[in-house]
Amino acid sequence: MPDAPELPPNEWWRTAVIYQIYPRSFADSDGDGVGDLRGATGRLEHVRDLGAAAVWLSPIYRSPMADFGYDIADHSDVDPLFGTLDDADALIARAHEIGLKVLLDFVPNHTSDRHPWFAESRSSTDNPKRSWYVWRPGDRPPNGWIAAFGDQVPAWTRDPTTDEWYLHSFLPQQPDLNWDEPAVEAAMHAVLRFWLRRGVDGFRIDVAHAIGKDPDLRDNEPGRSHKEDWPSVHPRLAGIRRVLEEFDGDRVAVGEVYLLDQHRLAPYVTTGDELHLAHNFVFLNLPWSSERFRDVVDEFEELTRDGGWPAWCLNNHDHSRTATRYGWARARVAAMLVLTLRGTPFLFQGEELGLTDVPIGPQRIVDVDGRDPERAPIPWEPPSEAGPGAGFSTGEPWLPVHPDAEHLAVSVQAQDTGSTLTFYRELLRLRAATPALHSGTYRPVTAPPDVYAFMREHEGRRVLVALNFAPFARPLPAEAAGGRLLLLSTHADPGEGELAADEGRIIKLGDG
Ligand code: GLC
């Protein structure tokens, strides 16, 4: 018998499934075609019924929307497009009433160029807020740094007011804050406290790995970006964590740590005084390969052996959906993987419906980085009943609804025992009811080629997960031989023996 696994500390976010709401595309209450907070509040039951424990809302703050809210002009107010502060309070209250926690997006790396801080900062070289952003004089950009959006766009723009260059790691409308300036850190901590006092349960921290830059402003070497993972990031994240710890109730910090090397990712969650969770983009970007997934999970398990809790996701508002990347059948296998690994799973609105990306005609492209397709609105009811807005909006949705909304709509899938929504609900229910799945140890299991199998174990109770990545049948791993009970399959009529093409199975082993 292996050693009895230690129970993890009793923090809610370890056993939770966290559901990302992209407010623009979730539910529109006022018919302007853009989702809003009242709309979202009215649909929170969907998240509860799915079995998630928390929602993370992409930015709701005042914004000119150059990057759809990731360009913030006032951190302490809600954008009128989304509603009011009262609406935010009402959403938080309603969520708590029905047992959901609420995470907001916190965007520390940059503000909008319309933020009053930047207006002051750009106004003169001796303005007290000049040092809140990164300014350099000169005839040419200070170095060759490239912005994240656009085709080789320089990360520096010359501002005519003072003829100096300011840094923007993303759009020119998103100037980078200067975290070397203590007043910036203090101001951003005040933002956190503002929302923590309003009752939010934590934050997803946008580009968390970017809030420290190369202090010498050197040109990037191959494989090393000016904004990735500089040592100064770590004490800054620890500072954010300390602010969260001023409040009771296990407030949680989840980082978007976009590093494609798990050795660099792990320290963000293993030291115990920085992030609680960090999204793993090595995992999110994997091709459909049992070996690749297994290797990445095993490596991260090894790296977090002495502490650190993984956070797995395969979808978010910046990435093509799994149903498009991997195909519909495999997307179910992918969901089973995300929801049965050791760690906290994050789901992106609509994946529970099996939504694919919705192509947008060239004349409709609205996002700077081609991310419209995965942001298509949620179809709540079939258009034949609710009109062309599919229950998302009574107006014209800002992005087209899915062409198959008639069948994919929530209300339709909720009635169908074979639907993707029903499958997700069963998967989340099983996970919640099975301590091995939400709190157990993880051990990879020897399996035939194309099959990724692992054991989860809690207090002697063992559950085997076997995922067939091949488009043809594959044998079950030998360890499944003692399996007593099929708990769930991605397939409606799973066989007794082999795994069918693109099938995932969860099997209970032994008598436990
Ligand atoms: C993060 C967000 C993305 C945004 C970018 C800049 O990657 O997820 O949507 O555009 O940061 O804030």
Short mmCIF file of C-alpha atoms and ligand atoms in Angstrom, two decimals:
data_model
loop_
_atom_site.label_atom_id
_atom_site.label_comp_id
_atom_site.label_asym_id
_atom_site.label_seq_id
_atom_site.Cartn_x
_atom_site.Cartn_y
_atom_site.Cartn_z
CA MET A 1 0.00 0.00 0.00
CA PRO A 2 1.33 3.46 -0.71
CA ASP A 3 1.55 5.88 2.18
CA ALA A 4 -1.74 7.39 3.19
CA PRO A 5 -2.01 10.60 1.17
CA GLU A 6 -2.01 13.77 3.15
CA LEU A 7 -5.21 15.72 2.99
CA PRO A 8 -4.59 19.12 1.46
CA PRO A 9 -5.30 22.15 3.62
CA ASN A 10 -8.95 22.96 3.59
CA GLU A 11 -8.97 25.89 1.20
CA TRP A 12 -12.11 26.04 -0.92
CA TRP A 13 -10.30 26.66 -4.19
CA ARG A 14 -8.46 23.33 -4.09
CA THR A 15 -11.58 21.26 -4.63
CA ALA A 16 -13.46 23.88 -6.65
CA VAL A 17 -14.16 23.97 -10.34
CA ILE A 18 -13.87 27.58 -11.50
CA TYR A 19 -15.95 28.85 -14.42
CA GLN A 20 -14.82 31.79 -16.52
CA ILE A 21 -17.48 34.27 -17.57
CA TYR A 22 -16.56 36.57 -20.43
CA PRO A 23 -19.16 39.22 -19.59
CA ARG A 24 -19.53 40.67 -23.09
CA SER A 25 -20.66 37.31 -24.39
CA PHE A 26 -22.49 35.70 -21.48
CA ALA A 27 -25.92 37.33 -21.16
CA ASP A 28 -27.29 40.70 -22.22
CA SER A 29 -30.09 42.17 -20.09
CA ASP A 30 -30.73 45.46 -21.92
CA GLY A 31 -30.82 44.47 -25.57
CA ASP A 32 -27.75 46.43 -26.69
CA GLY A 33 -26.16 43.24 -27.99
CA VAL A 34 -23.36 43.19 -25.40
CA GLY A 35 -23.49 41.03 -22.29
CA ASP A 36 -23.70 42.81 -18.93
CA LEU A 37 -23.71 42.25 -15.19
CA ARG A 38 -27.47 42.06 -14.76
CA GLY A 39 -27.57 39.51 -17.54
CA ALA A 40 -24.83 37.50 -15.87
CA THR A 41 -26.52 37.69 -12.46
CA GLY A 42 -29.68 36.28 -13.99
CA ARG A 43 -27.79 33.31 -15.38
CA LEU A 44 -25.67 32.36 -12.38
CA GLU A 45 -27.90 29.35 -11.68
CA HIS A 46 -26.51 27.80 -14.84
CA VAL A 47 -23.05 27.85 -13.28
CA ARG A 48 -24.35 26.45 -9.99
CA ASP A 49 -26.31 23.72 -11.79
CA LEU A 50 -23.19 22.81 -13.70
CA GLY A 51 -21.51 22.20 -10.36
CA ALA A 52 -18.84 24.89 -10.45
CA ALA A 53 -17.94 26.57 -7.16
CA ALA A 54 -16.79 29.94 -8.43
CA VAL A 55 -16.94 32.31 -11.34
CA TRP A 56 -14.06 34.39 -12.70
CA LEU A 57 -15.27 37.43 -14.59
CA SER A 58 -13.08 38.95 -17.28
CA PRO A 59 -12.73 42.74 -16.70
CA ILE A 60 -15.88 44.72 -15.90
CA TYR A 61 -14.18 48.06 -15.14
CA ARG A 62 -14.50 51.35 -17.00
CA SER A 63 -12.66 50.98 -20.26
CA PRO A 64 -12.46 52.40 -23.76
CA MET A 65 -12.52 48.70 -24.80
CA ALA A 66 -9.48 48.81 -27.08
CA ASP A 67 -8.78 45.34 -25.65
CA PHE A 68 -12.32 44.68 -24.41
CA GLY A 69 -11.76 45.69 -20.82
CA TYR A 70 -8.10 44.73 -20.44
CA ASP A 71 -7.44 48.45 -20.92
CA ILE A 72 -8.78 49.96 -17.70
CA ALA A 73 -9.55 53.66 -17.33
CA ASP A 74 -11.02 53.46 -13.81
CA HIS A 75 -10.37 50.46 -11.57
CA SER A 76 -13.02 51.47 -9.06
CA ASP A 77 -16.00 51.69 -11.34
CA VAL A 78 -17.93 49.42 -13.67
CA ASP A 79 -18.08 50.26 -17.35
CA PRO A 80 -21.56 51.60 -18.25
CA LEU A 81 -21.74 48.95 -20.96
CA PHE A 82 -21.73 46.34 -18.19
CA GLY A 83 -23.80 48.28 -15.64
CA THR A 84 -23.01 50.00 -12.37
CA LEU A 85 -21.20 49.36 -9.13
CA ASP A 86 -24.58 48.46 -7.67
CA ASP A 87 -24.95 45.81 -10.35
CA ALA A 88 -21.54 44.43 -9.41
CA ASP A 89 -22.57 44.34 -5.75
CA ALA A 90 -25.79 42.60 -6.72
CA LEU A 91 -23.91 40.00 -8.75
CA ILE A 92 -21.55 39.29 -5.87
CA ALA A 93 -24.47 39.07 -3.42
CA ARG A 94 -26.50 36.75 -5.65
CA ALA A 95 -23.50 34.54 -6.31
CA HIS A 96 -22.84 34.20 -2.61
CA GLU A 97 -26.51 33.52 -1.95
CA ILE A 98 -26.42 30.49 -4.23
CA GLY A 99 -23.04 29.31 -2.98
CA LEU A 100 -20.73 30.64 -5.68
CA LYS A 101 -17.51 32.55 -5.08
CA VAL A 102 -16.57 35.45 -7.32
CA LEU A 103 -13.14 36.20 -8.79
CA LEU A 104 -12.50 39.39 -10.72
CA ASP A 105 -9.79 40.00 -13.28
CA PHE A 106 -6.99 42.18 -11.92
CA VAL A 107 -4.84 43.84 -14.59
CA PRO A 108 -1.64 45.06 -12.93
CA ASN A 109 0.69 45.33 -15.91
CA HIS A 110 -0.95 48.22 -17.73
CA THR A 111 -3.84 50.64 -17.76
CA SER A 112 -5.71 52.31 -20.56
CA ASP A 113 -4.05 55.38 -22.09
CA ARG A 114 -7.26 57.14 -20.98
CA HIS A 115 -6.65 56.38 -17.32
CA PRO A 116 -6.25 59.66 -15.38
CA TRP A 117 -2.90 58.35 -14.14
CA PHE A 118 -1.60 58.19 -17.70
CA ALA A 119 -3.15 61.54 -18.61
CA GLU A 120 -1.10 63.08 -15.80
CA SER A 121 1.98 61.03 -16.55
CA ARG A 122 2.13 62.06 -20.20
CA SER A 123 1.41 65.73 -19.50
CA SER A 124 5.01 66.73 -18.65
CA THR A 125 8.35 65.19 -17.77
CA ASP A 126 8.16 66.59 -14.26
CA ASN A 127 4.61 65.55 -13.47
CA PRO A 128 4.54 63.61 -10.16
CA LYS A 129 3.00 60.66 -11.99
CA ARG A 130 5.66 60.65 -14.72
CA SER A 131 7.36 57.73 -12.97
CA TRP A 132 4.14 55.69 -12.84
CA TYR A 133 4.76 54.61 -16.42
CA VAL A 134 7.94 53.77 -18.31
CA TRP A 135 9.26 56.76 -20.30
CA ARG A 136 12.51 57.16 -22.20
CA PRO A 137 13.84 60.05 -24.33
CA GLY A 138 15.57 59.66 -27.67
CA ASP A 139 15.17 59.80 -31.44
CA ARG A 140 14.58 56.10 -31.69
CA PRO A 141 12.79 53.54 -29.49
CA PRO A 142 15.06 52.74 -26.54
CA ASN A 143 15.40 49.12 -27.65
CA GLY A 144 13.92 46.51 -29.97
CA TRP A 145 11.16 45.26 -27.69
CA ILE A 146 8.09 44.09 -29.57
CA ALA A 147 4.45 44.40 -28.44
CA ALA A 148 2.33 41.29 -27.97
CA PHE A 149 -0.26 42.38 -30.52
CA GLY A 150 0.26 43.12 -34.17
CA ASP A 151 2.96 42.06 -36.55
CA GLN A 152 6.31 43.07 -35.05
CA VAL A 153 4.89 46.30 -33.65
CA PRO A 154 7.43 48.08 -31.40
CA ALA A 155 6.53 48.06 -27.71
CA TRP A 156 7.36 51.78 -27.56
CA THR A 157 5.33 54.69 -28.87
CA ARG A 158 6.54 58.27 -28.99
CA ASP A 159 4.10 60.59 -27.28
CA PRO A 160 3.98 64.02 -28.96
CA THR A 161 3.31 65.94 -25.73
CA THR A 162 6.84 65.48 -24.40
CA ASP A 163 8.46 63.74 -27.38
CA GLU A 164 9.41 60.75 -25.26
CA TRP A 165 8.72 57.06 -25.70
CA TYR A 166 6.42 55.08 -23.43
CA LEU A 167 6.40 51.32 -23.03
CA HIS A 168 3.36 49.26 -23.97
CA SER A 169 3.84 45.52 -23.95
CA PHE A 170 0.41 45.13 -25.56
CA LEU A 171 -1.50 47.81 -27.53
CA PRO A 172 -0.30 51.44 -27.65
CA GLN A 173 -3.58 52.14 -25.80
CA GLN A 174 -2.29 49.95 -22.93
CA PRO A 175 0.75 51.73 -21.44
CA ASP A 176 2.71 49.58 -18.98
CA LEU A 177 2.68 50.68 -15.37
CA ASN A 178 6.08 51.07 -13.76
CA TRP A 179 6.12 48.66 -10.81
CA ASP A 180 9.60 49.93 -9.85
CA GLU A 181 7.71 52.97 -8.55
CA PRO A 182 6.47 52.18 -5.02
CA ALA A 183 3.48 54.51 -5.45
CA VAL A 184 2.24 52.29 -8.31
CA GLU A 185 2.39 49.19 -6.15
CA ALA A 186 0.54 51.01 -3.37
CA ALA A 187 -2.13 52.25 -5.78
CA MET A 188 -2.66 48.77 -7.19
CA HIS A 189 -2.93 47.34 -3.68
CA ALA A 190 -5.61 49.93 -2.99
CA VAL A 191 -7.51 48.63 -6.03
CA LEU A 192 -7.38 45.11 -4.63
CA ARG A 193 -8.65 46.28 -1.25
CA PHE A 194 -11.48 48.23 -2.88
CA TRP A 195 -12.87 45.03 -4.39
CA LEU A 196 -11.99 42.74 -1.51
CA ARG A 197 -14.04 44.99 0.74
CA ARG A 198 -16.93 44.62 -1.68
CA GLY A 199 -16.74 40.89 -1.07
CA VAL A 200 -14.90 39.39 -4.00
CA ASP A 201 -13.21 36.09 -3.20
CA GLY A 202 -10.10 36.60 -5.24
CA PHE A 203 -8.56 37.63 -8.52
CA ARG A 204 -7.32 36.20 -11.74
CA ILE A 205 -4.17 38.22 -12.31
CA ASP A 206 -3.66 39.21 -15.92
CA VAL A 207 -0.13 38.58 -17.26
CA ALA A 208 1.11 38.06 -13.72
CA HIS A 209 4.60 37.15 -14.91
CA ALA A 210 5.01 40.53 -16.61
CA ILE A 211 5.00 43.02 -13.75
CA GLY A 212 8.77 43.15 -13.64
CA LYS A 213 10.89 44.08 -16.64
CA ASP A 214 14.51 43.83 -17.56
CA PRO A 215 15.88 46.70 -15.47
CA ASP A 216 18.60 47.41 -18.03
CA LEU A 217 16.16 47.59 -20.95
CA ARG A 218 18.41 45.31 -22.99
CA ASP A 219 17.30 43.99 -26.33
CA ASN A 220 15.64 40.59 -26.03
CA GLU A 221 17.79 37.56 -26.45
CA PRO A 222 16.18 34.69 -28.35
CA GLY A 223 13.74 32.90 -26.06
CA ARG A 224 13.73 35.59 -23.42
CA SER A 225 11.17 38.38 -23.46
CA HIS A 226 11.61 41.74 -21.79
CA LYS A 227 8.46 41.14 -19.83
CA GLU A 228 8.78 37.55 -18.78
CA ASP A 229 9.62 36.28 -15.39
CA TRP A 230 12.19 38.79 -14.17
CA PRO A 231 13.20 38.29 -10.52
CA SER A 232 11.38 41.46 -9.43
CA VAL A 233 8.03 39.83 -10.29
CA HIS A 234 8.15 37.47 -7.34
CA PRO A 235 8.22 39.94 -4.42
CA ARG A 236 5.47 41.91 -6.20
CA LEU A 237 3.22 38.87 -6.34
CA ALA A 238 4.04 38.16 -2.71
CA GLY A 239 2.91 41.72 -1.97
CA ILE A 240 -0.40 41.05 -3.70
CA ARG A 241 -0.80 37.84 -1.70
CA ARG A 242 -0.25 39.74 1.55
CA VAL A 243 -3.04 42.13 0.64
CA LEU A 244 -5.38 39.17 0.09
CA GLU A 245 -4.34 37.77 3.44
CA GLU A 246 -5.46 40.95 5.20
CA PHE A 247 -8.96 39.63 4.53
CA ASP A 248 -10.55 36.47 5.87
CA GLY A 249 -12.15 33.70 3.85
CA ASP A 250 -9.31 32.22 1.80
CA ARG A 251 -9.22 34.88 -0.90
CA VAL A 252 -7.36 33.44 -3.85
CA ALA A 253 -4.81 34.75 -6.35
CA VAL A 254 -4.76 32.92 -9.69
CA GLY A 255 -2.07 34.02 -12.08
CA GLU A 256 -2.12 34.07 -15.82
CA VAL A 257 1.54 33.05 -15.91
CA TYR A 258 2.12 32.67 -19.61
CA LEU A 259 5.44 30.84 -19.52
CA LEU A 260 6.01 27.91 -21.81
CA ASP A 261 8.46 26.21 -19.49
CA GLN A 262 7.12 24.46 -16.42
CA HIS A 263 10.40 24.86 -14.56
CA ARG A 264 9.86 28.60 -14.70
CA LEU A 265 6.14 28.33 -13.98
CA ALA A 266 6.35 26.15 -10.86
CA PRO A 267 8.10 28.68 -8.56
CA TYR A 268 5.06 30.95 -8.83
CA VAL A 269 3.03 28.44 -6.82
CA THR A 270 5.50 26.39 -4.82
CA THR A 271 6.93 28.93 -2.42
CA GLY A 272 3.67 29.32 -0.54
CA ASP A 273 3.79 33.09 -0.38
CA GLU A 274 2.99 34.09 -3.96
CA LEU A 275 0.18 32.87 -6.17
CA HIS A 276 -2.19 30.19 -4.93
CA LEU A 277 -2.77 28.98 -8.49
CA ALA A 278 -1.24 29.63 -11.89
CA HIS A 279 -2.74 28.67 -15.21
CA ASN A 280 -0.54 26.24 -17.09
CA PHE A 281 -0.11 27.32 -20.70
CA VAL A 282 2.30 24.54 -21.54
CA PHE A 283 -0.67 22.22 -20.99
CA LEU A 284 -3.18 24.48 -22.77
CA ASN A 285 -1.08 24.63 -25.91
CA LEU A 286 -0.47 20.90 -26.34
CA PRO A 287 -1.32 19.01 -29.52
CA TRP A 288 -3.62 16.01 -29.18
CA SER A 289 -1.11 13.42 -27.96
CA SER A 290 -1.38 11.08 -24.99
CA GLU A 291 2.38 11.10 -24.53
CA ARG A 292 2.65 14.86 -24.60
CA PHE A 293 -0.13 15.37 -22.07
CA ARG A 294 1.24 12.70 -19.81
CA ASP A 295 4.78 14.08 -19.95
CA VAL A 296 3.64 17.60 -19.16
CA VAL A 297 1.40 16.54 -16.28
CA ASP A 298 4.07 14.24 -14.86
CA GLU A 299 6.68 16.96 -15.06
CA PHE A 300 4.45 19.45 -13.25
CA GLU A 301 3.52 16.81 -10.65
CA GLU A 302 7.22 16.31 -10.03
CA LEU A 303 7.87 20.04 -9.81
CA THR A 304 5.06 20.50 -7.28
CA ARG A 305 5.80 17.38 -5.25
CA ASP A 306 6.69 19.42 -2.17
CA GLY A 307 3.92 21.97 -2.48
CA GLY A 308 2.02 23.83 -5.10
CA TRP A 309 -1.41 23.02 -6.44
CA PRO A 310 -1.90 22.75 -10.21
CA ALA A 311 -4.55 24.70 -12.15
CA TRP A 312 -5.59 23.06 -15.40
CA CYS A 313 -7.55 24.49 -18.29
CA LEU A 314 -7.73 23.97 -22.03
CA ASN A 315 -10.02 26.87 -22.95
CA ASN A 316 -10.20 30.60 -22.30
CA HIS A 317 -11.13 33.82 -24.08
CA ASP A 318 -7.74 34.03 -25.84
CA HIS A 319 -7.60 30.58 -27.40
CA SER A 320 -9.43 28.60 -30.03
CA ARG A 321 -11.86 26.24 -28.32
CA THR A 322 -11.03 22.56 -27.75
CA ALA A 323 -14.02 21.45 -29.82
CA THR A 324 -12.39 23.27 -32.74
CA ARG A 325 -8.76 22.44 -31.96
CA TYR A 326 -9.24 18.77 -31.20
CA GLY A 327 -12.69 18.04 -32.62
CA TRP A 328 -15.99 17.47 -30.88
CA ALA A 329 -15.47 13.89 -29.64
CA ARG A 330 -11.98 14.57 -28.34
CA ALA A 331 -13.14 17.72 -26.59
CA ARG A 332 -15.10 15.44 -24.25
CA VAL A 333 -11.97 13.42 -23.55
CA ALA A 334 -10.13 16.70 -22.95
CA ALA A 335 -12.83 17.76 -20.47
CA MET A 336 -12.51 14.45 -18.65
CA LEU A 337 -8.77 15.02 -18.42
CA VAL A 338 -9.05 18.57 -17.06
CA LEU A 339 -11.69 17.54 -14.53
CA THR A 340 -9.95 14.44 -13.19
CA LEU A 341 -6.34 15.56 -12.80
CA ARG A 342 -5.01 16.60 -9.40
CA GLY A 343 -5.56 20.33 -9.22
CA THR A 344 -8.15 23.02 -9.78
CA PRO A 345 -9.92 22.89 -13.17
CA PHE A 346 -10.93 26.09 -14.94
CA LEU A 347 -13.71 25.99 -17.53
CA PHE A 348 -14.47 28.69 -20.07
CA GLN A 349 -18.11 29.58 -20.67
CA GLY A 350 -19.57 27.56 -23.51
CA GLU A 351 -17.19 24.62 -23.41
CA GLU A 352 -19.85 22.79 -21.40
CA LEU A 353 -22.06 23.15 -24.49
CA GLY A 354 -19.40 21.79 -26.82
CA LEU A 355 -19.26 25.15 -28.58
CA THR A 356 -16.86 25.42 -31.46
CA ASP A 357 -15.30 28.70 -32.57
CA VAL A 358 -17.69 30.80 -34.61
CA PRO A 359 -16.00 32.17 -37.72
CA ILE A 360 -16.40 35.91 -38.12
CA GLY A 361 -16.53 37.44 -41.60
CA PRO A 362 -13.60 39.77 -42.40
CA GLN A 363 -15.89 42.80 -42.23
CA ARG A 364 -16.86 41.85 -38.68
CA ILE A 365 -13.39 41.41 -37.15
CA VAL A 366 -13.39 43.40 -33.95
CA ASP A 367 -10.58 42.01 -31.81
CA VAL A 368 -7.00 43.17 -32.25
CA ASP A 369 -5.66 39.65 -32.12
CA GLY A 370 -8.17 37.46 -33.94
CA ARG A 371 -9.84 36.18 -30.79
CA ASP A 372 -13.46 36.81 -31.78
CA PRO A 373 -14.35 33.21 -32.74
CA GLU A 374 -13.96 31.82 -29.22
CA ARG A 375 -15.87 34.77 -27.77
CA ALA A 376 -19.17 34.13 -29.58
CA PRO A 377 -22.19 34.61 -27.31
CA ILE A 378 -23.74 31.83 -25.26
CA PRO A 379 -26.89 30.41 -26.88
CA TRP A 380 -29.34 30.07 -23.99
CA GLU A 381 -32.48 29.16 -25.93
CA PRO A 382 -33.00 27.97 -29.49
CA PRO A 383 -33.49 30.83 -31.98
CA SER A 384 -36.79 29.24 -33.06
CA GLU A 385 -38.10 30.11 -29.59
CA ALA A 386 -36.07 33.10 -28.49
CA GLY A 387 -35.31 34.84 -31.78
CA PRO A 388 -31.96 35.27 -33.53
CA GLY A 389 -30.20 36.36 -30.31
CA ALA A 390 -30.73 32.83 -28.92
CA GLY A 391 -31.67 34.14 -25.47
CA PHE A 392 -28.30 35.93 -25.20
CA SER A 393 -29.77 39.22 -26.36
CA THR A 394 -33.00 40.64 -27.71
CA GLY A 395 -30.88 42.97 -29.85
CA GLU A 396 -28.20 42.21 -32.37
CA PRO A 397 -25.37 40.34 -30.64
CA TRP A 398 -21.97 42.04 -30.93
CA LEU A 399 -20.59 38.81 -32.38
CA PRO A 400 -22.63 36.28 -34.35
CA VAL A 401 -24.27 33.49 -32.39
CA HIS A 402 -23.26 29.93 -33.21
CA PRO A 403 -24.83 28.75 -36.48
CA ASP A 404 -26.04 25.62 -34.68
CA ALA A 405 -27.53 27.49 -31.70
CA GLU A 406 -30.79 25.66 -32.29
CA HIS A 407 -29.22 22.42 -31.02
CA LEU A 408 -26.45 23.76 -28.84
CA ALA A 409 -28.63 26.03 -26.69
CA VAL A 410 -28.51 25.47 -22.93
CA SER A 411 -32.25 24.83 -22.63
CA VAL A 412 -32.11 22.21 -25.38
CA GLN A 413 -29.07 20.40 -24.03
CA ALA A 414 -30.44 20.43 -20.50
CA GLN A 415 -33.28 18.16 -21.70
CA ASP A 416 -31.02 15.77 -23.56
CA THR A 417 -29.36 12.97 -21.59
CA GLY A 418 -26.75 12.52 -24.32
CA SER A 419 -25.77 16.18 -24.61
CA THR A 420 -22.39 17.69 -23.87
CA LEU A 421 -24.00 19.77 -21.11
CA THR A 422 -25.38 16.64 -19.44
CA PHE A 423 -21.96 15.01 -19.76
CA TYR A 424 -20.24 17.98 -18.09
CA ARG A 425 -22.83 18.05 -15.31
CA GLU A 426 -22.30 14.35 -14.64
CA LEU A 427 -18.56 14.79 -14.71
CA LEU A 428 -18.65 17.64 -12.20
CA ARG A 429 -21.11 15.76 -9.99
CA LEU A 430 -18.90 12.68 -10.00
CA ARG A 431 -15.83 14.77 -9.22
CA ALA A 432 -17.54 16.48 -6.30
CA ALA A 433 -18.79 13.16 -4.90
CA THR A 434 -15.47 11.33 -5.27
CA PRO A 435 -12.72 12.43 -2.89
CA ALA A 436 -10.13 10.50 -4.94
CA LEU A 437 -10.92 12.78 -7.88
CA HIS A 438 -10.85 16.12 -6.08
CA SER A 439 -8.36 15.47 -3.32
CA GLY A 440 -6.56 12.23 -4.09
CA THR A 441 -3.00 11.50 -5.08
CA TYR A 442 -2.04 11.17 -8.74
CA ARG A 443 -0.04 8.31 -10.20
CA PRO A 444 0.48 7.67 -13.92
CA VAL A 445 -0.29 4.12 -14.96
CA THR A 446 1.37 2.01 -17.65
CA ALA A 447 -0.95 2.01 -20.65
CA PRO A 448 -1.05 0.95 -24.29
CA PRO A 449 0.15 3.46 -26.90
CA ASP A 450 -2.24 6.40 -27.37
CA VAL A 451 -3.82 5.84 -23.96
CA TYR A 452 -3.12 8.17 -21.08
CA ALA A 453 -4.15 6.55 -17.82
CA PHE A 454 -3.68 7.59 -14.22
CA MET A 455 -4.77 6.54 -10.79
CA ARG A 456 -6.29 8.90 -8.27
CA GLU A 457 -6.36 7.59 -4.70
CA HIS A 458 -7.79 8.84 -1.45
CA GLU A 459 -7.85 6.92 1.82
CA GLY A 460 -7.38 3.63 0.03
CA ARG A 461 -10.11 4.30 -2.52
CA ARG A 462 -8.82 4.13 -6.04
CA VAL A 463 -10.21 5.53 -9.23
CA LEU A 464 -8.61 4.92 -12.61
CA VAL A 465 -8.95 7.37 -15.48
CA ALA A 466 -8.17 5.98 -18.94
CA LEU A 467 -8.24 8.28 -21.95
CA ASN A 468 -7.92 7.01 -25.49
CA PHE A 469 -6.34 9.64 -27.71
CA ALA A 470 -6.54 7.41 -30.82
CA PRO A 471 -9.33 7.48 -33.41
CA PHE A 472 -9.60 3.69 -33.12
CA ALA A 473 -10.17 1.23 -30.25
CA ARG A 474 -7.40 0.61 -27.76
CA PRO A 475 -7.04 -1.89 -24.91
CA LEU A 476 -7.57 -0.74 -21.35
CA PRO A 477 -4.48 -0.56 -19.17
CA ALA A 478 -3.76 -3.76 -17.20
CA GLU A 479 -4.50 -1.99 -13.92
CA ALA A 480 -8.10 -1.63 -14.98
CA ALA A 481 -8.51 -5.39 -14.62
CA GLY A 482 -9.72 -5.10 -11.03
CA GLY A 483 -12.20 -2.44 -12.01
CA ARG A 484 -15.54 -3.03 -10.40
CA LEU A 485 -17.56 -0.17 -11.60
CA LEU A 486 -17.64 2.13 -14.57
CA LEU A 487 -18.28 5.54 -13.11
CA LEU A 488 -18.45 7.52 -16.35
CA SER A 489 -17.59 7.28 -20.02
CA THR A 490 -17.45 9.97 -22.66
CA HIS A 491 -19.50 7.55 -24.79
CA ALA A 492 -23.18 6.87 -24.38
CA ASP A 493 -22.81 3.07 -24.78
CA PRO A 494 -19.35 2.15 -23.57
CA GLY A 495 -18.26 -1.45 -24.11
CA GLU A 496 -16.98 -3.78 -21.39
CA GLY A 497 -13.47 -4.27 -22.65
CA GLU A 498 -11.58 -2.02 -24.97
CA LEU A 499 -11.72 1.73 -25.01
CA ALA A 500 -13.54 2.85 -28.12
CA ALA A 501 -12.07 5.46 -30.46
CA ASP A 502 -11.85 8.82 -28.65
CA GLU A 503 -13.22 7.37 -25.43
CA GLY A 504 -12.40 8.38 -21.91
CA ARG A 505 -13.48 6.29 -18.92
CA ILE A 506 -13.45 6.69 -15.17
CA ILE A 507 -13.42 3.36 -13.36
CA LYS A 508 -13.66 2.58 -9.68
CA LEU A 509 -11.16 -0.05 -8.54
CA GLY A 510 -11.39 -2.49 -5.64
CA ASP A 511 -14.08 -2.51 -2.99
CA GLY A 512 -13.53 0.96 -1.63
C1 GLC B 1 -4.14 38.63 -21.09
C2 GLC B 1 -5.62 38.54 -21.38
C3 GLC B 1 -5.87 39.01 -22.77
C4 GLC B 1 -5.41 40.44 -22.88
C5 GLC B 1 -3.95 40.59 -22.46
C6 GLC B 1 -3.56 42.01 -22.25
O1 GLC B 1 -3.41 37.77 -21.89
O2 GLC B 1 -6.08 37.24 -21.16
O3 GLC B 1 -7.21 38.89 -23.14
O4 GLC B 1 -5.57 40.89 -24.19
O5 GLC B 1 -3.69 39.94 -21.25
O6 GLC B 1 -4.18 42.52 -21.11
#
